[in-house]
């Protein structure tokens, strides 16, 4: 799992800091320490999707889901109005379903870049 957040620098207005965590790490305490709405979460494994989803909704953050399984994902939380990027395979039968809730991409690099950019634009993105 990755956390992207803005880092204020003297020489630049801001830069994106990337923090990497495993499921066993206490990533929620790190999010609380950041106290920033300029933060987004990104799952890097299918097993991280529900944790990322729950944490993002709890802290009002944009997030990315990694090849989510429609039967395994908490669909009530998925419906919450938060900016989200969803990485799917191009032949995934649930593309239309996930498109209702967020921006669907098919390339890992685009996925990571899009989730990272949510730190700047999370409050401006509306997927209605």
Short mmCIF file of N, CA and C in Angstrom, two decimals, residues 12-126:
data_model
loop_
_atom_site.label_atom_id
_atom_site.label_comp_id
_atom_site.label_asym_id
_atom_site.label_seq_id
_atom_site.Cartn_x
_atom_site.Cartn_y
_atom_site.Cartn_z
N UNK A 12 10.12 24.87 -3.29
CA UNK A 12 8.96 24.59 -4.16
C UNK A 12 7.69 24.77 -3.35
N UNK A 13 6.59 25.10 -4.02
CA UNK A 13 5.33 25.21 -3.28
C UNK A 13 4.99 23.90 -2.57
N UNK A 14 5.15 22.79 -3.26
CA UNK A 14 4.93 21.49 -2.63
C UNK A 14 5.47 20.40 -3.54
N UNK A 15 5.69 19.27 -2.94
CA UNK A 15 6.17 18.09 -3.66
C UNK A 15 5.40 16.90 -3.10
N UNK A 16 5.28 15.85 -3.88
CA UNK A 16 4.56 14.67 -3.40
C UNK A 16 5.53 13.71 -2.74
N UNK A 17 5.20 13.34 -1.52
CA UNK A 17 5.97 12.36 -0.76
C UNK A 17 5.24 11.03 -0.88
N UNK A 18 5.99 9.96 -1.09
CA UNK A 18 5.41 8.62 -1.19
C UNK A 18 5.88 7.78 0.00
N UNK A 19 4.91 7.22 0.71
CA UNK A 19 5.20 6.34 1.84
C UNK A 19 4.65 4.96 1.49
N UNK A 20 5.44 3.92 1.75
CA UNK A 20 5.02 2.56 1.44
C UNK A 20 4.85 1.77 2.72
N UNK A 21 3.73 1.03 2.79
CA UNK A 21 3.40 0.25 3.98
C UNK A 21 2.96 -1.15 3.58
N UNK A 22 3.15 -2.09 4.50
CA UNK A 22 2.57 -3.41 4.32
C UNK A 22 1.29 -3.46 5.14
N UNK A 23 0.50 -4.48 4.95
CA UNK A 23 -0.76 -4.62 5.67
C UNK A 23 -0.54 -4.75 7.18
N UNK A 24 0.62 -5.19 7.59
CA UNK A 24 0.91 -5.36 9.02
C UNK A 24 1.36 -4.07 9.69
N UNK A 25 1.70 -3.06 8.90
CA UNK A 25 2.16 -1.79 9.45
C UNK A 25 0.97 -0.96 9.95
N UNK A 26 1.27 -0.07 10.86
CA UNK A 26 0.24 0.84 11.40
C UNK A 26 0.18 2.09 10.52
N UNK A 27 -0.39 1.94 9.33
CA UNK A 27 -0.45 3.05 8.39
C UNK A 27 -1.48 4.10 8.81
N UNK A 28 -2.49 3.71 9.58
CA UNK A 28 -3.50 4.68 10.01
C UNK A 28 -2.90 5.75 10.92
N UNK A 29 -1.98 5.37 11.79
CA UNK A 29 -1.37 6.38 12.66
C UNK A 29 -0.55 7.37 11.83
N UNK A 30 0.05 6.89 10.74
CA UNK A 30 0.78 7.79 9.85
C UNK A 30 -0.17 8.77 9.18
N UNK A 31 -1.33 8.29 8.76
CA UNK A 31 -2.33 9.17 8.14
C UNK A 31 -2.79 10.22 9.14
N UNK A 32 -3.02 9.82 10.38
CA UNK A 32 -3.44 10.77 11.41
C UNK A 32 -2.37 11.82 11.66
N UNK A 33 -1.11 11.42 11.63
CA UNK A 33 -0.01 12.38 11.83
C UNK A 33 0.06 13.39 10.69
N UNK A 34 -0.28 12.96 9.48
CA UNK A 34 -0.20 13.87 8.33
C UNK A 34 -1.22 14.99 8.43
N UNK A 35 -2.38 14.70 8.99
CA UNK A 35 -3.45 15.70 9.14
C UNK A 35 -3.60 16.54 7.88
N UNK A 36 -3.64 15.88 6.74
CA UNK A 36 -3.70 16.61 5.49
C UNK A 36 -4.78 16.04 4.59
N UNK A 37 -5.57 16.92 4.00
CA UNK A 37 -6.53 16.47 3.01
C UNK A 37 -5.82 16.23 1.68
N UNK A 38 -4.57 16.68 1.59
CA UNK A 38 -3.78 16.48 0.38
C UNK A 38 -3.06 15.14 0.46
N UNK A 39 -3.84 14.08 0.66
CA UNK A 39 -3.32 12.74 0.82
C UNK A 39 -4.20 11.78 0.05
N UNK A 40 -3.60 10.77 -0.56
CA UNK A 40 -4.37 9.71 -1.22
C UNK A 40 -3.73 8.37 -0.90
N UNK A 41 -4.54 7.32 -1.00
CA UNK A 41 -4.10 5.96 -0.70
C UNK A 41 -4.17 5.11 -1.96
N UNK A 42 -3.24 4.16 -2.09
CA UNK A 42 -3.23 3.30 -3.26
C UNK A 42 -2.96 1.86 -2.87
N UNK A 43 -3.89 0.98 -3.21
CA UNK A 43 -3.67 -0.46 -3.02
C UNK A 43 -2.70 -0.94 -4.09
N UNK A 44 -1.78 -1.80 -3.68
CA UNK A 44 -0.82 -2.40 -4.62
C UNK A 44 -1.03 -3.90 -4.75
N UNK A 45 -2.05 -4.40 -4.09
CA UNK A 45 -2.37 -5.83 -4.11
C UNK A 45 -3.87 -5.95 -3.86
N UNK A 46 -4.49 -6.96 -4.43
CA UNK A 46 -5.94 -7.16 -4.25
C UNK A 46 -6.32 -7.28 -2.78
N UNK A 47 -5.45 -7.88 -1.99
CA UNK A 47 -5.73 -8.07 -0.56
C UNK A 47 -5.80 -6.74 0.20
N UNK A 48 -5.27 -5.67 -0.37
CA UNK A 48 -5.27 -4.37 0.30
C UNK A 48 -6.51 -3.53 -0.02
N UNK A 49 -7.30 -3.93 -0.99
CA UNK A 49 -8.41 -3.10 -1.46
C UNK A 49 -9.38 -2.69 -0.36
N UNK A 50 -9.88 -3.63 0.42
CA UNK A 50 -10.85 -3.27 1.46
C UNK A 50 -10.23 -2.40 2.54
N UNK A 51 -8.98 -2.64 2.89
CA UNK A 51 -8.33 -1.78 3.89
C UNK A 51 -8.16 -0.36 3.36
N UNK A 52 -7.75 -0.24 2.12
CA UNK A 52 -7.62 1.09 1.51
C UNK A 52 -8.98 1.76 1.46
N UNK A 53 -9.99 1.04 1.04
CA UNK A 53 -11.34 1.59 0.93
C UNK A 53 -11.86 2.06 2.28
N UNK A 54 -11.76 1.23 3.30
CA UNK A 54 -12.23 1.60 4.65
C UNK A 54 -11.48 2.81 5.19
N UNK A 55 -10.18 2.81 5.02
CA UNK A 55 -9.35 3.89 5.55
C UNK A 55 -9.62 5.20 4.80
N UNK A 56 -9.75 5.12 3.50
CA UNK A 56 -10.01 6.33 2.71
C UNK A 56 -11.34 6.97 3.09
N UNK A 57 -12.36 6.15 3.28
CA UNK A 57 -13.67 6.69 3.66
C UNK A 57 -13.61 7.26 5.09
N UNK A 58 -12.92 6.57 5.97
CA UNK A 58 -12.80 7.03 7.36
C UNK A 58 -12.12 8.40 7.45
N UNK A 59 -11.09 8.61 6.63
CA UNK A 59 -10.31 9.86 6.70
C UNK A 59 -10.62 10.83 5.56
N UNK A 60 -11.63 10.55 4.77
CA UNK A 60 -12.06 11.42 3.67
C UNK A 60 -10.95 11.65 2.67
N UNK A 61 -10.40 10.56 2.11
CA UNK A 61 -9.27 10.65 1.19
C UNK A 61 -9.62 10.04 -0.17
N UNK A 62 -8.98 10.53 -1.21
CA UNK A 62 -9.04 9.88 -2.51
C UNK A 62 -8.23 8.59 -2.45
N UNK A 63 -8.53 7.65 -3.33
CA UNK A 63 -7.85 6.36 -3.25
C UNK A 63 -7.86 5.61 -4.57
N UNK A 64 -7.05 4.55 -4.62
CA UNK A 64 -6.99 3.67 -5.78
C UNK A 64 -7.18 2.23 -5.37
N UNK A 65 -7.96 1.51 -6.17
CA UNK A 65 -8.20 0.08 -5.95
C UNK A 65 -7.50 -0.73 -7.03
N UNK A 66 -6.88 -1.82 -6.62
CA UNK A 66 -6.04 -2.65 -7.48
C UNK A 66 -6.80 -3.91 -7.89
N UNK A 67 -7.23 -3.97 -9.13
CA UNK A 67 -7.97 -5.12 -9.67
C UNK A 67 -8.99 -5.66 -8.67
N UNK A 68 -9.94 -4.82 -8.24
CA UNK A 68 -10.89 -5.27 -7.22
C UNK A 68 -11.82 -6.37 -7.73
N UNK A 69 -12.13 -7.29 -6.84
CA UNK A 69 -13.09 -8.36 -7.11
C UNK A 69 -14.44 -7.85 -6.63
N UNK A 70 -15.41 -7.82 -7.52
CA UNK A 70 -16.71 -7.25 -7.22
C UNK A 70 -17.38 -7.94 -6.02
N UNK A 71 -17.14 -9.23 -5.85
CA UNK A 71 -17.73 -9.96 -4.73
C UNK A 71 -16.99 -9.72 -3.41
N UNK A 72 -15.74 -9.32 -3.48
CA UNK A 72 -14.93 -9.17 -2.27
C UNK A 72 -14.88 -7.74 -1.75
N UNK A 73 -15.27 -6.78 -2.58
CA UNK A 73 -15.16 -5.37 -2.18
C UNK A 73 -16.41 -4.93 -1.43
N UNK A 74 -16.24 -4.08 -0.44
CA UNK A 74 -17.37 -3.54 0.31
C UNK A 74 -18.09 -2.52 -0.57
N UNK A 75 -19.21 -2.92 -1.15
CA UNK A 75 -19.90 -2.07 -2.12
C UNK A 75 -20.58 -0.86 -1.48
N UNK A 76 -20.94 -0.94 -0.21
CA UNK A 76 -21.49 0.24 0.46
C UNK A 76 -20.43 1.34 0.56
N UNK A 77 -19.22 0.96 0.93
CA UNK A 77 -18.15 1.95 1.01
C UNK A 77 -17.75 2.43 -0.38
N UNK A 78 -17.79 1.56 -1.36
CA UNK A 78 -17.45 1.93 -2.73
C UNK A 78 -18.37 3.03 -3.24
N UNK A 79 -19.60 3.05 -2.80
CA UNK A 79 -20.58 4.05 -3.25
C UNK A 79 -20.37 5.42 -2.62
N UNK A 80 -19.56 5.50 -1.56
CA UNK A 80 -19.28 6.79 -0.93
C UNK A 80 -18.64 7.72 -1.95
N UNK A 81 -19.01 8.97 -1.91
CA UNK A 81 -18.59 9.97 -2.90
C UNK A 81 -17.18 10.50 -2.62
N UNK A 82 -16.19 9.67 -2.90
CA UNK A 82 -14.79 10.05 -2.78
C UNK A 82 -14.12 9.80 -4.12
N UNK A 83 -13.17 10.63 -4.52
CA UNK A 83 -12.48 10.39 -5.78
C UNK A 83 -11.73 9.07 -5.71
N UNK A 84 -11.87 8.28 -6.76
CA UNK A 84 -11.21 6.98 -6.77
C UNK A 84 -10.75 6.62 -8.16
N UNK A 85 -9.64 5.93 -8.21
CA UNK A 85 -9.08 5.40 -9.44
C UNK A 85 -9.12 3.89 -9.29
N UNK A 86 -9.60 3.20 -10.32
CA UNK A 86 -9.76 1.76 -10.24
C UNK A 86 -8.99 1.12 -11.38
N UNK A 87 -8.01 0.29 -11.03
CA UNK A 87 -7.21 -0.43 -12.01
C UNK A 87 -7.89 -1.75 -12.33
N UNK A 88 -8.20 -1.95 -13.62
CA UNK A 88 -8.84 -3.18 -14.07
C UNK A 88 -8.10 -3.74 -15.28
N UNK A 89 -8.34 -5.01 -15.56
CA UNK A 89 -7.87 -5.61 -16.80
C UNK A 89 -8.81 -5.16 -17.91
N UNK A 90 -8.31 -5.02 -19.12
CA UNK A 90 -9.14 -4.54 -20.23
C UNK A 90 -10.30 -5.48 -20.55
N UNK A 91 -10.18 -6.73 -20.18
CA UNK A 91 -11.26 -7.69 -20.45
C UNK A 91 -12.11 -7.97 -19.21
N UNK A 92 -11.98 -7.16 -18.18
CA UNK A 92 -12.77 -7.35 -16.95
C UNK A 92 -14.25 -7.18 -17.28
N UNK A 93 -15.09 -8.13 -16.89
CA UNK A 93 -16.52 -8.03 -17.19
C UNK A 93 -17.26 -6.95 -16.37
N UNK A 94 -16.58 -6.37 -15.38
CA UNK A 94 -17.23 -5.40 -14.50
C UNK A 94 -16.79 -3.95 -14.74
N UNK A 95 -16.25 -3.67 -15.90
CA UNK A 95 -15.78 -2.31 -16.19
C UNK A 95 -16.92 -1.31 -16.04
N UNK A 96 -18.06 -1.62 -16.63
CA UNK A 96 -19.20 -0.70 -16.58
C UNK A 96 -19.65 -0.46 -15.13
N UNK A 97 -19.65 -1.51 -14.32
CA UNK A 97 -20.03 -1.38 -12.92
C UNK A 97 -19.09 -0.41 -12.20
N UNK A 98 -17.79 -0.64 -12.32
CA UNK A 98 -16.82 0.20 -11.60
C UNK A 98 -16.78 1.63 -12.14
N UNK A 99 -17.09 1.82 -13.40
CA UNK A 99 -17.10 3.16 -13.99
C UNK A 99 -18.15 4.05 -13.32
N UNK A 100 -19.17 3.46 -12.74
CA UNK A 100 -20.19 4.23 -12.02
C UNK A 100 -19.62 4.94 -10.79
N UNK A 101 -18.53 4.41 -10.25
CA UNK A 101 -18.02 4.87 -8.96
C UNK A 101 -16.70 5.62 -9.03
N UNK A 102 -15.99 5.51 -10.15
CA UNK A 102 -14.69 6.16 -10.22
C UNK A 102 -14.12 6.09 -11.61
N UNK A 103 -12.90 6.54 -11.72
CA UNK A 103 -12.20 6.55 -13.00
C UNK A 103 -11.46 5.23 -13.17
N UNK A 104 -11.77 4.50 -14.24
CA UNK A 104 -11.17 3.20 -14.50
C UNK A 104 -9.98 3.37 -15.44
N UNK A 105 -8.86 2.73 -15.09
CA UNK A 105 -7.67 2.72 -15.93
C UNK A 105 -7.23 1.27 -16.11
N UNK A 106 -6.39 1.03 -17.13
CA UNK A 106 -5.98 -0.33 -17.46
C UNK A 106 -4.46 -0.53 -17.43
N UNK A 107 -3.73 0.46 -17.02
CA UNK A 107 -2.27 0.41 -17.01
C UNK A 107 -1.77 0.79 -15.61
N UNK A 108 -0.85 0.00 -15.06
CA UNK A 108 -0.38 0.25 -13.69
C UNK A 108 0.28 1.61 -13.56
N UNK A 109 1.09 2.01 -14.52
CA UNK A 109 1.76 3.32 -14.43
C UNK A 109 0.74 4.45 -14.41
N UNK A 110 -0.28 4.36 -15.26
CA UNK A 110 -1.33 5.37 -15.27
C UNK A 110 -2.11 5.35 -13.96
N UNK A 111 -2.35 4.17 -13.43
CA UNK A 111 -3.03 4.01 -12.14
C UNK A 111 -2.26 4.73 -11.04
N UNK A 112 -0.98 4.42 -10.92
CA UNK A 112 -0.17 5.03 -9.87
C UNK A 112 -0.10 6.55 -10.03
N UNK A 113 0.10 7.02 -11.25
CA UNK A 113 0.18 8.46 -11.49
C UNK A 113 -1.15 9.15 -11.16
N UNK A 114 -2.25 8.53 -11.55
CA UNK A 114 -3.57 9.11 -11.29
C UNK A 114 -3.89 9.18 -9.81
N UNK A 115 -3.55 8.13 -9.06
CA UNK A 115 -3.79 8.15 -7.61
C UNK A 115 -2.89 9.19 -6.96
N UNK A 116 -1.66 9.28 -7.41
CA UNK A 116 -0.74 10.28 -6.86
C UNK A 116 -1.29 11.69 -7.10
N UNK A 117 -1.85 11.95 -8.26
CA UNK A 117 -2.37 13.28 -8.59
C UNK A 117 -3.63 13.63 -7.79
N UNK A 118 -4.27 12.65 -7.19
CA UNK A 118 -5.43 12.95 -6.35
C UNK A 118 -5.07 13.84 -5.17
N UNK A 119 -3.81 13.87 -4.76
CA UNK A 119 -3.43 14.74 -3.64
C UNK A 119 -3.66 16.20 -4.00
N UNK A 120 -3.58 16.55 -5.28
CA UNK A 120 -3.79 17.93 -5.71
C UNK A 120 -5.22 18.22 -6.11
N UNK A 121 -5.91 17.22 -6.64
CA UNK A 121 -7.20 17.47 -7.25
C UNK A 121 -8.36 16.73 -6.62
N UNK A 122 -8.16 16.12 -5.48
CA UNK A 122 -9.20 15.28 -4.89
C UNK A 122 -10.50 16.05 -4.65
N UNK A 123 -10.41 17.27 -4.25
CA UNK A 123 -11.64 18.02 -3.97
C UNK A 123 -12.29 18.55 -5.24
N UNK A 124 -11.58 18.51 -6.36
CA UNK A 124 -12.12 19.03 -7.62
C UNK A 124 -12.76 17.96 -8.49
N UNK A 125 -12.52 16.70 -8.19
CA UNK A 125 -13.00 15.61 -9.05
C UNK A 125 -14.38 15.18 -8.60
N UNK A 126 -15.29 15.11 -9.54
CA UNK A 126 -16.65 14.66 -9.25
C UNK A 126 -17.01 13.58 -10.26
#
